[in-house]
Coordinates of C-alpha atoms in Angstrom, one line a residue:
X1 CA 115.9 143.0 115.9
X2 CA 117.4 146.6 116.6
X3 CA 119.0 146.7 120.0
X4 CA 117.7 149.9 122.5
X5 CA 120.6 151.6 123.0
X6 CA 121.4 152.2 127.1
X7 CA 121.7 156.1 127.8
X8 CA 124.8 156.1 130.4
X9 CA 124.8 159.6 129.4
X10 CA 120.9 160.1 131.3
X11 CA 121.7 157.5 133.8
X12 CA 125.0 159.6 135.1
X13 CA 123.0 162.7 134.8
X14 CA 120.0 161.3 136.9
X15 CA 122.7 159.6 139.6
X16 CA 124.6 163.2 139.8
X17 CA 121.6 165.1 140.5
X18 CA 120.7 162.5 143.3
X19 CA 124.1 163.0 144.8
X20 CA 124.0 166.8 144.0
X21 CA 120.6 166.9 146.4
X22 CA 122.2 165.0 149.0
X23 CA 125.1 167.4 149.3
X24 CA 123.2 169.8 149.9
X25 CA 121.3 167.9 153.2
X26 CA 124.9 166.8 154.1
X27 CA 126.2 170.8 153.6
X28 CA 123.3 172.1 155.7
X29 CA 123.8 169.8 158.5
X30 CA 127.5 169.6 159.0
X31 CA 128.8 172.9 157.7
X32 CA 130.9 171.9 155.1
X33 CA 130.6 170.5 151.0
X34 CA 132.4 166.6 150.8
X35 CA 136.1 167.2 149.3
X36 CA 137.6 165.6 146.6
X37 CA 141.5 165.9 146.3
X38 CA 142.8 164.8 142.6
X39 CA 146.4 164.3 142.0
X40 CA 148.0 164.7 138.6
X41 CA 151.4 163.9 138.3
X42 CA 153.0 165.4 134.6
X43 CA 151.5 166.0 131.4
X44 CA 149.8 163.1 129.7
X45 CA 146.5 164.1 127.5
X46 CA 144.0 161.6 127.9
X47 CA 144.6 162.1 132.1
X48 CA 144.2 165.6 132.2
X49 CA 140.9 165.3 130.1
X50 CA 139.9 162.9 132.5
X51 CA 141.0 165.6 135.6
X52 CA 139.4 168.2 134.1
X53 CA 136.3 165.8 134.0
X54 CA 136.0 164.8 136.9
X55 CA 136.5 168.4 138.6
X56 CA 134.0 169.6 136.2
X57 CA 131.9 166.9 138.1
X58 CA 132.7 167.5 141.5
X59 CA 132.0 171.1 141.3
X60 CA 128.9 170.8 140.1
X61 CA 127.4 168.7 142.2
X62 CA 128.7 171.0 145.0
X63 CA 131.3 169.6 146.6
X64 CA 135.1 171.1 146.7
X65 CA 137.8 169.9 144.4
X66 CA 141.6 169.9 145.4
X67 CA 143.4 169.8 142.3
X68 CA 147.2 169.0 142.9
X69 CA 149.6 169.0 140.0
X70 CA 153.0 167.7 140.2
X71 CA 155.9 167.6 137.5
X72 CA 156.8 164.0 136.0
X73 CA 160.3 164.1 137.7
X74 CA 158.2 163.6 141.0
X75 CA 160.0 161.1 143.4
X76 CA 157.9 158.3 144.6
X77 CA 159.2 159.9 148.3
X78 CA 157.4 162.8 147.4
X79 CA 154.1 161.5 146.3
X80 CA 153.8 159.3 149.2
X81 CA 154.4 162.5 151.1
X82 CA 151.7 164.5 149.2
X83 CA 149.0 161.3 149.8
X84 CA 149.6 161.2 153.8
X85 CA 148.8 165.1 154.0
X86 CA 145.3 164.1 152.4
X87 CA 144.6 161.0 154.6
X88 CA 145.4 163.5 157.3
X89 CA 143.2 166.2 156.0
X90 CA 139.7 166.6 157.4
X91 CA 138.3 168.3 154.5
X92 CA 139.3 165.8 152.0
X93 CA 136.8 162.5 151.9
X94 CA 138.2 161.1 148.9
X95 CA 141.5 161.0 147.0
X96 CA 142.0 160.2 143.4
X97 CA 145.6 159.3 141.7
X98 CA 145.4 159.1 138.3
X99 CA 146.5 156.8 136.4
X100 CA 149.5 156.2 134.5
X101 CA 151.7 157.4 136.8
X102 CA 156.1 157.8 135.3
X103 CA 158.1 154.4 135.6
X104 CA 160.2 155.9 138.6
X105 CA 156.6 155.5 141.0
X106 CA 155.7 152.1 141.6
X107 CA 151.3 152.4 141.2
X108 CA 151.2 149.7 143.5
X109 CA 152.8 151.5 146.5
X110 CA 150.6 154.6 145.8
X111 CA 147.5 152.7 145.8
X112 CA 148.0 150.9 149.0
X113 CA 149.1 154.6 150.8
X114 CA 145.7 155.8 150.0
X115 CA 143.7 155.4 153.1
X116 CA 140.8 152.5 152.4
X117 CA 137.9 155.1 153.7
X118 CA 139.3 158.0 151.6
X119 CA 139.9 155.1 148.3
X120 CA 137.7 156.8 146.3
X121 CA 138.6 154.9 143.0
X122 CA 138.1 151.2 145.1
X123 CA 141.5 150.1 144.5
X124 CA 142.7 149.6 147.8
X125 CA 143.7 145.9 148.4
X126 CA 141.3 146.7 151.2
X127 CA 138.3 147.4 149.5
X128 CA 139.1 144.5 147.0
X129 CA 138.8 142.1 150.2
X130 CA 135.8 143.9 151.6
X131 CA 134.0 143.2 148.3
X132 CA 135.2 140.0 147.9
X133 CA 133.3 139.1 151.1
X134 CA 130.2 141.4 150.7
X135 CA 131.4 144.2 153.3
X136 CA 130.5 147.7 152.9
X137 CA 133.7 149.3 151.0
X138 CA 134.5 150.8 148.3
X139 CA 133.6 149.6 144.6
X140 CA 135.7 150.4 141.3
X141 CA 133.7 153.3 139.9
X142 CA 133.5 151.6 136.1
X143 CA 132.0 148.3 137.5
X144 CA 129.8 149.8 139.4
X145 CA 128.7 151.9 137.3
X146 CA 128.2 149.4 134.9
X147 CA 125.8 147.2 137.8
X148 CA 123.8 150.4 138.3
X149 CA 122.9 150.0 134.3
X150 CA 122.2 146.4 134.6
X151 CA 119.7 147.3 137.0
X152 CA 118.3 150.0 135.2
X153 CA 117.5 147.8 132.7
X154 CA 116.9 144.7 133.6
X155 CA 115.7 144.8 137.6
X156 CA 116.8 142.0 139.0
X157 CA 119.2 140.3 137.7
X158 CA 119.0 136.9 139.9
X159 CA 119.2 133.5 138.1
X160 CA 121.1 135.1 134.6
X161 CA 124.0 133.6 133.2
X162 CA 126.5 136.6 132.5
X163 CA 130.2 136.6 131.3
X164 CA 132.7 138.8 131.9
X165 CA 135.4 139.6 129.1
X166 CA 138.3 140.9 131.2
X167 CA 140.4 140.1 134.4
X168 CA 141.7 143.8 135.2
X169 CA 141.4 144.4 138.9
X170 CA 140.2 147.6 138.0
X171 CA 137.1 146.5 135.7
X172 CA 136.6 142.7 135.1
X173 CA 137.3 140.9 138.7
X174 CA 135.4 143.6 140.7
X175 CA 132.3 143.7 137.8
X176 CA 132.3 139.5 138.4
X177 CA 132.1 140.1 142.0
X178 CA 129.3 142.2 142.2
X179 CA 127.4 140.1 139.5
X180 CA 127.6 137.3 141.8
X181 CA 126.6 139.1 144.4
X182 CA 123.4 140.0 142.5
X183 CA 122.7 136.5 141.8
X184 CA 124.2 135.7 138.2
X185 CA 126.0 132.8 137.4
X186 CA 129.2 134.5 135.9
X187 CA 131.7 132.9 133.8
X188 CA 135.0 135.7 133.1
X189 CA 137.1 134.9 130.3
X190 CA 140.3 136.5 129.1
X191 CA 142.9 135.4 126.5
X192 CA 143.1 132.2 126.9
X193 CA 139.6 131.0 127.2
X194 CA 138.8 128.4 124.8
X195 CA 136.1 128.7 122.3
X196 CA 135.5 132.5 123.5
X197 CA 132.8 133.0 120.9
X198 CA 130.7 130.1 122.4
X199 CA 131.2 131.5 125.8
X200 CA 129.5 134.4 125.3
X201 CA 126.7 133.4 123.1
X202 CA 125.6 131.3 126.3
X203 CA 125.4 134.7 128.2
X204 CA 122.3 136.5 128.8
X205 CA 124.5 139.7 129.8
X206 CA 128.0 140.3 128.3
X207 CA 130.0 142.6 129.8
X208 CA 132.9 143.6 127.5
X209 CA 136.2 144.8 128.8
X210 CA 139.2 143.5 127.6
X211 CA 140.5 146.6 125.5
X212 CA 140.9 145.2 122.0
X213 CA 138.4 147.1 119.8
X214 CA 135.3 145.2 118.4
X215 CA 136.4 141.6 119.6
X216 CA 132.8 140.9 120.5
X217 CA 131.2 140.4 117.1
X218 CA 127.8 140.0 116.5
X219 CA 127.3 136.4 115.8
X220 CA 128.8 135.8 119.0
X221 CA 125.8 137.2 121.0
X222 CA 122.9 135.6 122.1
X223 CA 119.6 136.8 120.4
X224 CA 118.2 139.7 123.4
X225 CA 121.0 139.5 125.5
X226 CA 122.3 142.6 127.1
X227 CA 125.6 143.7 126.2
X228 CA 127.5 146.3 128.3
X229 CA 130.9 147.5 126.1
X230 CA 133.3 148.9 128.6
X231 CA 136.5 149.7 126.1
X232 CA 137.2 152.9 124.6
X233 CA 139.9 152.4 122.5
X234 CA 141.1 155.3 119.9
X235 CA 141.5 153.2 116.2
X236 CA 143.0 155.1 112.7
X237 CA 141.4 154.9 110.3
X238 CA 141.8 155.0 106.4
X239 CA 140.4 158.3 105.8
X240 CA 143.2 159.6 108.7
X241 CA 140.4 160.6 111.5
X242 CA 141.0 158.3 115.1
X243 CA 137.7 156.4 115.8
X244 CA 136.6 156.0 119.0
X245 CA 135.6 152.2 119.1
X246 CA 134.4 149.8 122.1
X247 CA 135.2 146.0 122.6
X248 CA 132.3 144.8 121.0
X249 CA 131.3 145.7 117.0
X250 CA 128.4 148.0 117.4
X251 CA 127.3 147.5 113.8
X252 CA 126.5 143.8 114.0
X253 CA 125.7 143.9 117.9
X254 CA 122.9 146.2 117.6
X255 CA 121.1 143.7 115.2
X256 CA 121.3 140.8 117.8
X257 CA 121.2 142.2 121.2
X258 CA 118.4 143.1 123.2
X259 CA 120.1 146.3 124.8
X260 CA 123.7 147.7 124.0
X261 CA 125.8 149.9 125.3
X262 CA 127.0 152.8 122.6
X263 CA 130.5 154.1 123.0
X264 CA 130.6 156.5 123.6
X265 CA 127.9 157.7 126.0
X266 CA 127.6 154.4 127.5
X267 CA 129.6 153.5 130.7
X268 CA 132.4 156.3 130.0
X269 CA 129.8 159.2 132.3
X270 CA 128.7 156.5 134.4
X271 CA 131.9 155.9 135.6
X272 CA 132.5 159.6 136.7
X273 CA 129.0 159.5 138.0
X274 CA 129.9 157.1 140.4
X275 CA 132.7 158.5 141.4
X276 CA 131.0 161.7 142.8
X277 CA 128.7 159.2 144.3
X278 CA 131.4 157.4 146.3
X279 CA 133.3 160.8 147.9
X280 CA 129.5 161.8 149.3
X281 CA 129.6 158.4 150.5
X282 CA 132.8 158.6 152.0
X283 CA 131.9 162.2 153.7
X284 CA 128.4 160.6 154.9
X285 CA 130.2 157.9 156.6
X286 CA 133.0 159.4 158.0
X287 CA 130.6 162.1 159.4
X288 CA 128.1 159.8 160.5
X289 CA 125.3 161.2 158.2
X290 CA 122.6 159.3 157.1
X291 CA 122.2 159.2 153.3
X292 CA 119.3 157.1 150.8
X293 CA 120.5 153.5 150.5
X294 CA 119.4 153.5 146.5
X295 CA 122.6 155.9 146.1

């Protein structure tokens, strides 16, 4: 058995041309493009990829983009500051910290100073309860990004068994959430589950995001199962290049599964995908604008 390989890279494409149209309706009827305002605090790398990204993003599907770069010598004082002029901004629907911030900002105060209907990201302890109940909120972009693949493939997913790898509030305790809420019975493990390899094999969807690079071997999958690998981790090796690897090995995966994730271009331009689609969401709602409920 060779697994099909799940095109996040089509998937995001098809999602941000359905937001893309909808921005348009919402544009035409209220005057104005939904605003996303994205805050970058110093100089790290891999988060100003990710910026540029998700501008890139934004602009194309026609909304507006406030970009705000601060120094890394930024007070805590002063990015609190900067977050209550965008909760307070009419043009902005959704705000984006990213993440790391420097060890003088606690990420905890920043996260709870973003208003819950402008949380863009889902990381409000408010939208955490709101999900944890099945109230309309906002959902962690990678999670649900990940469910909107899941559904792709499989339809509905009532009755499976499915196991989460992972107990990050940003990834695995939102992604068990919403499987339950589609009607899997979900089992999340982490470090100190026992006999981790004959948890998963009982799975019939394996959801991989515990950031340590191939974990998930092959043998440890159930024959057909769907596998979604949500770790990107950068790995030297011998020859000197950095490898991009997942949490599951691809290799031996691919032989066993029914349908697999590649990384990249699996969950990695979902994830941005969904982020688009949750700042038109949070302009429709705060404008009182009807929008498709498939989105």
């Amino acid at each position: 058995m060779t697994a099909k390989l799940i095109d996040g890279k089509a998937a995001a494409l098809a999602l941000r041309q359905q937001v893309g149209a909808e921005v348009q309706r919402f544009r035409a009827a209220k005057g104005r493009a939904p605003g996303l305002a994205v805050v970058l605090v110093g100089e790290h790398p891999p988060s100003a990829a990710y910026v540029r990204s998700k501008v890139k993003a934004t602009l194309e599907a026609g909304m507006e983009s406030f970009e705000h770069r601060l120094p890394a010598s930024v007070t805590q004082d002063e990015l609190v500051g900067l977050i209550e002029q965008l909760n307070a901004d009419p043009t902005v629907d959704g705000i984006l910290v990213q993440m790391p911030l420097p060890p003088q900002v606690d990420e905890r105060v920043i996260i709870t100073r973003i208003s819950p209907d402008k949380d863009v990201d889902g990381f409000h302890p408010v939208n955490a309860g709101r999900l944890s109940i099945g109230l309309p909120g906002f959902v962690p972009c990678t999670p649900l990004g990940c469910l909107m693949l899941l559904q792709q493939e499989l339809g509905d997913l009532s009755g499976r068994d499915a196991i989460v790898v992972g107990r990050s509030n940003i990834v695995g305790k939102p992604m068990a959430l919403l499987l339950l809420q589609a009607g899997c019975t979900v089992t999340v493990a982490h470090s100190r589950t026992r006999d981790l390899p004959a948890a998963v094999r009982r799975a019939d969807i394996v959801v991989a995001a515990v950031g340590r690079p191939e974990l998930i071997r092959g043998d440890w999958i159930k024959p057909g199962a769907t596998v979604i690998d949500v770790g990107q981790e950068r790995v030297d090796q011998p020859d000197g290049t950095r490898k991009l690897l997942g949490d599951v090995a691809f290799d031996e995966a691919i032989q066993v599964a029914g349908a697999l994730t590649p990384v990249p271009g699996g969950v990695g331009p979902m994830t941005i995908a969904c982020l688009i689609r949750n700042t038109f969401v949070s302009a429709a709602r705060r404008e009182g604008f009807a929008y498709k409920e498939s989105l």
